[in-house]
Short mmCIF file of C-alpha atoms in Angstrom, two decimals:
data_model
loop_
_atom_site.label_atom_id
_atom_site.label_comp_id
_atom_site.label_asym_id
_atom_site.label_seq_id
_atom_site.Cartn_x
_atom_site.Cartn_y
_atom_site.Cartn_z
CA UNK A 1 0.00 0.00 0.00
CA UNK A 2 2.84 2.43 0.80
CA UNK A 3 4.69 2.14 -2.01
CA UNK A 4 1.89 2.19 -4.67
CA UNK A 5 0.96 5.88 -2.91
CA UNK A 6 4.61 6.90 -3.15
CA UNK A 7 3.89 9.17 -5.41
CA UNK A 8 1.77 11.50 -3.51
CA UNK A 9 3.81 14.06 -2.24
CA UNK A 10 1.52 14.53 1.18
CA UNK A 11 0.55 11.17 2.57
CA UNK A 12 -2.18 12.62 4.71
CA UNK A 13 -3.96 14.22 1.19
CA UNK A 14 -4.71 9.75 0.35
CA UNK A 15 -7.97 9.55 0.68
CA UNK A 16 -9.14 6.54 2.40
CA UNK A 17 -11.52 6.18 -0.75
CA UNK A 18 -8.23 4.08 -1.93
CA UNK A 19 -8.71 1.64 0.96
CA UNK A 20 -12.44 1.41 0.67
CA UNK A 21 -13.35 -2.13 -0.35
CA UNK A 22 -16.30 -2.02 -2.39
CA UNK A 23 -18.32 -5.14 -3.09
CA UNK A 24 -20.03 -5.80 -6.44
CA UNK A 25 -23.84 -5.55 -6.90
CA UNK A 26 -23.79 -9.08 -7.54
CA UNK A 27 -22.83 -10.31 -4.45
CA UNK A 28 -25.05 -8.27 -2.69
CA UNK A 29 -27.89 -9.13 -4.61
CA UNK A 30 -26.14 -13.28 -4.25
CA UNK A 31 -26.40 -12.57 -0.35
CA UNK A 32 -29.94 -11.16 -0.41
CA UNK A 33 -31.00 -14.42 -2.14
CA UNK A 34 -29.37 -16.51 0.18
CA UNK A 35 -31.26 -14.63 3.61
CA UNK A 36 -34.59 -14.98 1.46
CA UNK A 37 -33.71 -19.13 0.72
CA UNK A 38 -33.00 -19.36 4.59
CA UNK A 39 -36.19 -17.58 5.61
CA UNK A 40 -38.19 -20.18 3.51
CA UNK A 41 -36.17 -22.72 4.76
CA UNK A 42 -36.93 -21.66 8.70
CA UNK A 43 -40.80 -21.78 7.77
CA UNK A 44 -40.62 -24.83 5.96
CA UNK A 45 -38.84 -26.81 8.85
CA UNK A 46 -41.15 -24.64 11.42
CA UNK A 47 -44.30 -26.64 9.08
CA UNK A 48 -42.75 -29.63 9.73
CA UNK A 49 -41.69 -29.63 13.01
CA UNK A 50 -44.03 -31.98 14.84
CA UNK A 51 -42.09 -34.75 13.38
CA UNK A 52 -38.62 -33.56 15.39
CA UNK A 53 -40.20 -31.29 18.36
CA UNK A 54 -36.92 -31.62 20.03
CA UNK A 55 -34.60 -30.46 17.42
CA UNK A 56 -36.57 -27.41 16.18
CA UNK A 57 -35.14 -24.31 18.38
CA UNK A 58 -31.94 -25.61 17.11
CA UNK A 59 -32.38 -25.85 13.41
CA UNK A 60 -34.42 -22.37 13.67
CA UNK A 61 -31.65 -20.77 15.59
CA UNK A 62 -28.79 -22.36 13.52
CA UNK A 63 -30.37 -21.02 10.51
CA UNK A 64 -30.70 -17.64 12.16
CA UNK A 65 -27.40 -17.88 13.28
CA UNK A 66 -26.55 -18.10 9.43
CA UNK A 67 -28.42 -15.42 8.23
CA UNK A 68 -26.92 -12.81 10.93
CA UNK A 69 -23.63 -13.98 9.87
CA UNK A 70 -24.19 -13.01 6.43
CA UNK A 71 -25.60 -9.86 7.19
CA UNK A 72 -22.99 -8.86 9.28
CA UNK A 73 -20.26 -10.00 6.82
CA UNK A 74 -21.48 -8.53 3.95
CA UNK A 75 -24.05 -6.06 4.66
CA UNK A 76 -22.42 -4.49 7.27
CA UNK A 77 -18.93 -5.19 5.61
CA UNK A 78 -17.17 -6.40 8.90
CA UNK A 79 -15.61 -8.92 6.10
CA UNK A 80 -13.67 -5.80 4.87
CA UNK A 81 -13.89 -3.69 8.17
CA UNK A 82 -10.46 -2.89 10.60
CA UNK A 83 -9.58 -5.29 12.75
CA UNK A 84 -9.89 -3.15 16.04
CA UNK A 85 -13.57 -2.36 15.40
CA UNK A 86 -14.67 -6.43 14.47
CA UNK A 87 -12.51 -6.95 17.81
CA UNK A 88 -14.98 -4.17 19.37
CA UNK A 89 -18.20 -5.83 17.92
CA UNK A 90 -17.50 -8.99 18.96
CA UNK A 91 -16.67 -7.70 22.51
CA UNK A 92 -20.99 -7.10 22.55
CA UNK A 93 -21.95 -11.06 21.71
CA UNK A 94 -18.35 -11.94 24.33
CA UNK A 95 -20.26 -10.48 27.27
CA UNK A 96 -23.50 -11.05 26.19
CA UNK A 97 -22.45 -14.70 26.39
CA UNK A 98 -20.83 -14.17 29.68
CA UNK A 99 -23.94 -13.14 30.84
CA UNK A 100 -26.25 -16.28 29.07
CA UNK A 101 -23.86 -18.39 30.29
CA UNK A 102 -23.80 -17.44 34.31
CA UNK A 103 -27.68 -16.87 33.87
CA UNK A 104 -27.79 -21.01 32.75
CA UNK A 105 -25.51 -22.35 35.52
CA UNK A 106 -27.24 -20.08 38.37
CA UNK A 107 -30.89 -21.89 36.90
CA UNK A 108 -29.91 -25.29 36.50
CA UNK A 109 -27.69 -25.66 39.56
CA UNK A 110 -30.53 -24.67 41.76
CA UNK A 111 -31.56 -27.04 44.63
CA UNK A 112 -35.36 -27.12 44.59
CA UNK A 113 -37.00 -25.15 47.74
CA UNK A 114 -40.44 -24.45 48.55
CA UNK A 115 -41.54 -21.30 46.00
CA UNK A 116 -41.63 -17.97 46.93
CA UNK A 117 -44.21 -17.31 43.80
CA UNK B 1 -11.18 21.06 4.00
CA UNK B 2 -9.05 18.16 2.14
CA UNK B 3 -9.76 16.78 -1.22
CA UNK B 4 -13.00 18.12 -0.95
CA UNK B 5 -14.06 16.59 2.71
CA UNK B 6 -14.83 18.87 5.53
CA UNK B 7 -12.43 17.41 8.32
CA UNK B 8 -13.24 18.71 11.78
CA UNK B 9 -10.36 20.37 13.59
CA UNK B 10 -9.72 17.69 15.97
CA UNK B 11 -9.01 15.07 13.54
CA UNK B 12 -5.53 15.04 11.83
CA UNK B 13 -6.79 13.97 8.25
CA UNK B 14 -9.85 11.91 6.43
CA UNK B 15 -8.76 8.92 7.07
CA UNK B 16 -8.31 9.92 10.75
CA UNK B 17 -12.11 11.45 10.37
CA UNK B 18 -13.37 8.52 8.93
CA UNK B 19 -12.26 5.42 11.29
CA UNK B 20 -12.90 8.08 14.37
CA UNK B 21 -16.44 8.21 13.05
CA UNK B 22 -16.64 4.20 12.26
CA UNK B 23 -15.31 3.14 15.66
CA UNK B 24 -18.29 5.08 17.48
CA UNK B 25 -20.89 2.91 15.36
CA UNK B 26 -19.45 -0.15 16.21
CA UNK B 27 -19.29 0.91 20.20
CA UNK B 28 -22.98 2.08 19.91
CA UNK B 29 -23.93 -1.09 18.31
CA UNK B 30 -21.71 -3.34 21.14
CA UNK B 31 -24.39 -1.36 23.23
CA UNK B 32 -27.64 -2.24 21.14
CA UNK B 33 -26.67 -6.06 21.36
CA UNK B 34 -26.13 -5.58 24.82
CA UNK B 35 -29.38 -4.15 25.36
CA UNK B 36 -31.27 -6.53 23.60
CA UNK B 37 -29.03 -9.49 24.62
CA UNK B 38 -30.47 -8.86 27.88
CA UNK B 39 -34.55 -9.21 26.93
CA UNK B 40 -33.26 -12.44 25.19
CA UNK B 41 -31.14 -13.83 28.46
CA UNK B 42 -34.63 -12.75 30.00
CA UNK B 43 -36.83 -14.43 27.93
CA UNK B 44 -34.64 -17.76 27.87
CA UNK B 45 -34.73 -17.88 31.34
CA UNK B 46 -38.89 -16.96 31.61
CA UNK B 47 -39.00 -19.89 29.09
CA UNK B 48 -37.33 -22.20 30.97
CA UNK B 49 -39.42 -21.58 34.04
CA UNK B 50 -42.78 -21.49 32.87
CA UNK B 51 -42.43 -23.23 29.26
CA UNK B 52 -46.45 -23.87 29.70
CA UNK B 53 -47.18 -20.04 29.81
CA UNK B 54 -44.91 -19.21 27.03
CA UNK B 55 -46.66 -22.07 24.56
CA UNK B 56 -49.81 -20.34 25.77
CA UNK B 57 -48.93 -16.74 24.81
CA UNK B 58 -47.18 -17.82 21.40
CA UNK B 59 -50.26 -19.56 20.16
CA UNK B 60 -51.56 -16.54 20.22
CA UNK B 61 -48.80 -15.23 17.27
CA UNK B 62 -49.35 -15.57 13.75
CA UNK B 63 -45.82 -16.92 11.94
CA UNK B 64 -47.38 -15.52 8.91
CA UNK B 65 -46.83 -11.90 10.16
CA UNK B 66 -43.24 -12.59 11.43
CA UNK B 67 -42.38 -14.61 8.30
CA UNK B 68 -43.88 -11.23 5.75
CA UNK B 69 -41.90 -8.59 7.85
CA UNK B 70 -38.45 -10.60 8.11
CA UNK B 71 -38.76 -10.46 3.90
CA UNK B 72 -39.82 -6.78 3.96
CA UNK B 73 -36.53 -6.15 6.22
CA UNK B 74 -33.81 -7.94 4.59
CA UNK B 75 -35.37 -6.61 1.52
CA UNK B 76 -34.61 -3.52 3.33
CA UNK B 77 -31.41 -4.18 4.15
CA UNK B 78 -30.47 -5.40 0.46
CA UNK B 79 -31.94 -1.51 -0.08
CA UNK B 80 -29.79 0.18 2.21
CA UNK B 81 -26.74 -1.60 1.06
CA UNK B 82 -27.07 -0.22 -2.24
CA UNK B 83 -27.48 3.31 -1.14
CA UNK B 84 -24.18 3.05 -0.28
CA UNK B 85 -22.51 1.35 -3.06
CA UNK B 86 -24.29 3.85 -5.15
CA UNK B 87 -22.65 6.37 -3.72
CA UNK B 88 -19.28 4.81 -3.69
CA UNK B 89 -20.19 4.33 -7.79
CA UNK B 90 -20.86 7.95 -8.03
CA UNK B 91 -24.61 7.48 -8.72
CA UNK B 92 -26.56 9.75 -6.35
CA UNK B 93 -29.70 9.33 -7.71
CA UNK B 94 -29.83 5.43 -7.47
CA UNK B 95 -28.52 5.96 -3.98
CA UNK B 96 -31.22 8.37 -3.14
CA UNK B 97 -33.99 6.04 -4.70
CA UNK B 98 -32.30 2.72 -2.88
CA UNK B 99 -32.57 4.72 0.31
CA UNK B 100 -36.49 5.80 -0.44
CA UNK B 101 -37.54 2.00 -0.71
CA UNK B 102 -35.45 1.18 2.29
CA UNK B 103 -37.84 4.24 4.11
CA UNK B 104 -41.06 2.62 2.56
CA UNK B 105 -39.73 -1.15 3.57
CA UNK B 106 -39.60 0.26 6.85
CA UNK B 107 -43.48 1.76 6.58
CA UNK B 108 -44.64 -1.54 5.59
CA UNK B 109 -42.93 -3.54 8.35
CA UNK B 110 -44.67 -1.05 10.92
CA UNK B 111 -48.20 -1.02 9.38
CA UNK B 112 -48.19 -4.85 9.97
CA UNK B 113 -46.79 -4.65 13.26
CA UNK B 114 -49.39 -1.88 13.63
CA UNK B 115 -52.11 -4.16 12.28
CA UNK B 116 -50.85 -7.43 15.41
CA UNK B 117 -51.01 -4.80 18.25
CA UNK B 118 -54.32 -3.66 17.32
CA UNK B 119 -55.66 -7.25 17.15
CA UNK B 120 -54.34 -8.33 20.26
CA UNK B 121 -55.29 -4.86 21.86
CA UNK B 122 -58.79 -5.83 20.39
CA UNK B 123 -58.43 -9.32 22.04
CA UNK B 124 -57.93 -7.87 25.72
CA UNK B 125 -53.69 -8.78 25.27
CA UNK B 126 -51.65 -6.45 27.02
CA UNK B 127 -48.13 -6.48 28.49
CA UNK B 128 -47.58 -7.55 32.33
CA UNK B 129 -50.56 -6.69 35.18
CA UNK B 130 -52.92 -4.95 32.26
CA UNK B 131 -53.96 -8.08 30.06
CA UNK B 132 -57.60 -8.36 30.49
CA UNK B 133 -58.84 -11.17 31.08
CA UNK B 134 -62.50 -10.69 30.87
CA UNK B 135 -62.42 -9.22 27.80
CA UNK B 136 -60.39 -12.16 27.21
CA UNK B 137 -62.91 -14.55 27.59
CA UNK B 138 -65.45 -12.38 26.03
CA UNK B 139 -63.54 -12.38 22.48
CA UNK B 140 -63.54 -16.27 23.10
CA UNK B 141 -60.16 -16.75 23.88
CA UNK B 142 -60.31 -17.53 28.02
CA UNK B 143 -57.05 -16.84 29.37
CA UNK B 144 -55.41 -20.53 30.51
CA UNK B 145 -52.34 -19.55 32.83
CA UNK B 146 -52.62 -16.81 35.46
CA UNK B 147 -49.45 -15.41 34.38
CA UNK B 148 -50.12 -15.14 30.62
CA UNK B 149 -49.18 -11.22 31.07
CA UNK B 150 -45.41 -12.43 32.06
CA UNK B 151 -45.50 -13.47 28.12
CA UNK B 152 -46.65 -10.74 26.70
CA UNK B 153 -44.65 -8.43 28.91
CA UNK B 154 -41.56 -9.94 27.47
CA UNK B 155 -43.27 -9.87 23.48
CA UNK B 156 -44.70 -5.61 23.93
CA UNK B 157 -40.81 -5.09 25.20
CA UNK B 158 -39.09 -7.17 23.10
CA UNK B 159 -41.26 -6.03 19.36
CA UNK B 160 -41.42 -2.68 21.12
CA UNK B 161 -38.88 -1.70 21.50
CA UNK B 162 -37.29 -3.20 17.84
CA UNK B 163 -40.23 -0.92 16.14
CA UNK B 164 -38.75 2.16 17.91
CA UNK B 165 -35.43 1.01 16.57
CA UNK B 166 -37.64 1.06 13.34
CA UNK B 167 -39.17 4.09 13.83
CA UNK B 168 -35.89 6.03 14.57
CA UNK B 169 -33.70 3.90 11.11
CA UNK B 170 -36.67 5.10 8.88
CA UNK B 171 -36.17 9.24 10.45
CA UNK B 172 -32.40 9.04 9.75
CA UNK B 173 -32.41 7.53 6.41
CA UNK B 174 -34.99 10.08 5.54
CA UNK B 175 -32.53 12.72 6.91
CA UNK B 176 -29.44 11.44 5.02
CA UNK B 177 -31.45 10.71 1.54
CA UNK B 178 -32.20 14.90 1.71
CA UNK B 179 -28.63 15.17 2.13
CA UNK B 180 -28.05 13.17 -0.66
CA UNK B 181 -30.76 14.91 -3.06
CA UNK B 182 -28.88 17.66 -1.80
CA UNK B 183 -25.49 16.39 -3.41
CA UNK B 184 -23.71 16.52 0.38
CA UNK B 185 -22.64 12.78 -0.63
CA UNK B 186 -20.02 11.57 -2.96
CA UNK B 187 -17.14 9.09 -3.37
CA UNK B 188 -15.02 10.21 -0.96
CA UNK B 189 -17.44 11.06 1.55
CA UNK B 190 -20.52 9.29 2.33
CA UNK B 191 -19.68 8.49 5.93
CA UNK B 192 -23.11 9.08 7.49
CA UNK B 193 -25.11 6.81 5.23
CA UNK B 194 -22.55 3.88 5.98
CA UNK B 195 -23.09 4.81 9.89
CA UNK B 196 -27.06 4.81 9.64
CA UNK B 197 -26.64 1.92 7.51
CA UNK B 198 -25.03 -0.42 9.95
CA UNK B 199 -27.55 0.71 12.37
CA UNK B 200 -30.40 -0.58 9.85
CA UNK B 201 -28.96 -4.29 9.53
CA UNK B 202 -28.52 -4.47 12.73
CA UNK B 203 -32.04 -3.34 13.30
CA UNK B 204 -32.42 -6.08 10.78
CA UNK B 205 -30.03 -8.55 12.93
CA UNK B 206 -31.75 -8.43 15.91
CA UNK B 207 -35.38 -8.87 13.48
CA UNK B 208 -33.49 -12.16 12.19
CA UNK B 209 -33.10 -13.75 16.10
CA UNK B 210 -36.81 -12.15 17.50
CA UNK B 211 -39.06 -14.11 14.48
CA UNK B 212 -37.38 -17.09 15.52
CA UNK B 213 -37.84 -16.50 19.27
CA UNK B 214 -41.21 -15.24 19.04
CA UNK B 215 -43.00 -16.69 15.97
CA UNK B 216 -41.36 -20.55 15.45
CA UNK B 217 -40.37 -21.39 18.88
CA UNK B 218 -42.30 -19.46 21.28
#
């Protein structure tokens, strides 16, 4: 990158324009088609789900899981975005998991007790 | 001003500008999962306790509504998208027109959400201590579980407060599409549609994990 800006005499007059990845309409347009297939796909398994009542959160929220990653990869370009800032997003699901996690141990570790409800 | 940019006088150049401006949206959105995350831990949890109260209140959604407005928004966020590669092509007026159908995708996801309140409003549902049960029972639907407002508590916060999010997308895309009729945008700057844009998909995002949670699982 340094050298093929060389020629600019003021290094702070680069634009970051010249950094900027910018993805094709086609692979937008690819990725839209792929969230729509999923969200048939999710109400098609939701129709069928009386035949695997166990397994159904799971296939709904690995399919969400799916689409969110390919919204935040492509439409909200962390594919192409700096480091420090997909460090800084990732920090929010981190803690939120922290936070799922303790809430799941605390529930399931409780020794039954008369109610206070 | 450099190559054409206004640069405020705190920042050193545009690129400084620019990722100053990017790493604020991403520490506002750690903030918006964070606040969501936590109806979700709270409705996992609720779940877990009373799973009988939950089926109760879900039976009450209709998937079909979920499963319209999750199209209308990633349409919407296809929409958005393009406003900014638009720009970055140095073609305003697409951008401007992408951003106007990501406004009126918006619209249409509220008017439906608009048209489930009312009909559970109609049917006596309201959130926590306020759901009626009388009128409940009037409309036919008798209310099975004591608690059924614990439910719906967690459904007016959780849809709620992801329509405000709605609400608030659709005022600042209209704001930056007049600042793009205006010509404000170009190439090398564009830096408040990308911002507002993030803020859409993740709008969008947390749309993707709620019509699950809601409308498939309950």
């Amino acid at each position: 990158m340094a050298g093929k800006n060389n020629h600019h005499n003021n290094g702070s007059e680069n634009h970051h324009e010249s950094e900027v990845h910018i993805t094709p309409l086609s692979t937008y347009l690819k990725v839209a088609v792929a969230l729509f297939v999923l969200t048939f796909l999710t109400v098609t398994a939701h129709i069928y789900e009386s035949h695997y009542v166990t397994m159904a959160p799971f296939i709904a929220f690995g399919i969400a899981a799916i689409k969110a990653f390919l919204v935040m990869a492509w439409f909200m370009h962390l594919k192409y975005e700096e480091p420090s800032n997909r460090l800084i997003f990732s920090m929010g699901f981190l803690f939120l998991a922290v936070l799922f996690a303790f809430c799941v141990i605390d529930i399931f570790t409780r020794v039954p007790q008369g109610t206070i409800l | 001003m450099i190559n054409g940019v206004e640069v405020a006088s705190h920042f050193r150049d545009v690129n400084h500008q620019y990722a100053s401006n990017k790493e604020g949206i991403w520490l506002f959105m750690v903030t918006e999962i964070l606040m969501f995350g936590g109806l979700f831990v709270g409705y996992i949890i609720n779940h877990t306790i009373y799973p009988e109260v939950f089926a109760e209140g879900a039976s009450y959604l209709d998937w079909h509504m979920g499963f319209v407005n999750t199209l209308v928004l990633i349409f919407s966020s296809l929409t958005m998208a393009l406003g900014i590669y638009f720009n970055q092509i140095s073609k305003p007026k697409w951008a401007t027109w992408s951003l106007a159908i990501t406004v009126l995708c918006g619209a249409i996801f509220m008017v439906i959400k608009y048209f489930e309140y009312t009909h559970k409003f109609h049917l006596g549902i309201f959130p926590g201590r306020m759901i009626n049960p009388e009128r409940m029972a009037e409309e036919g639907h008798p209310m099975q579980h004591a608690n059924l407002g614990l439910y719906f508590g967690f459904y007016y916060c959780m849809t709620g407060l992801h329509g405000l999010h709605v609400l608030i997308g659709m005022g600042l895309i209209t704001w930056v599409m007049i600042r793009n009729i205006r010509g404000e945008f170009s190439p090398k700057y564009y830096t408040p549609i990308e911002g507002i844009g993030i803020f859409w998909h993740i709008v969008d995002l947390i749309w993707i994990f709620l019509f699950p949670l809601l409308y498939l699982v309950g």
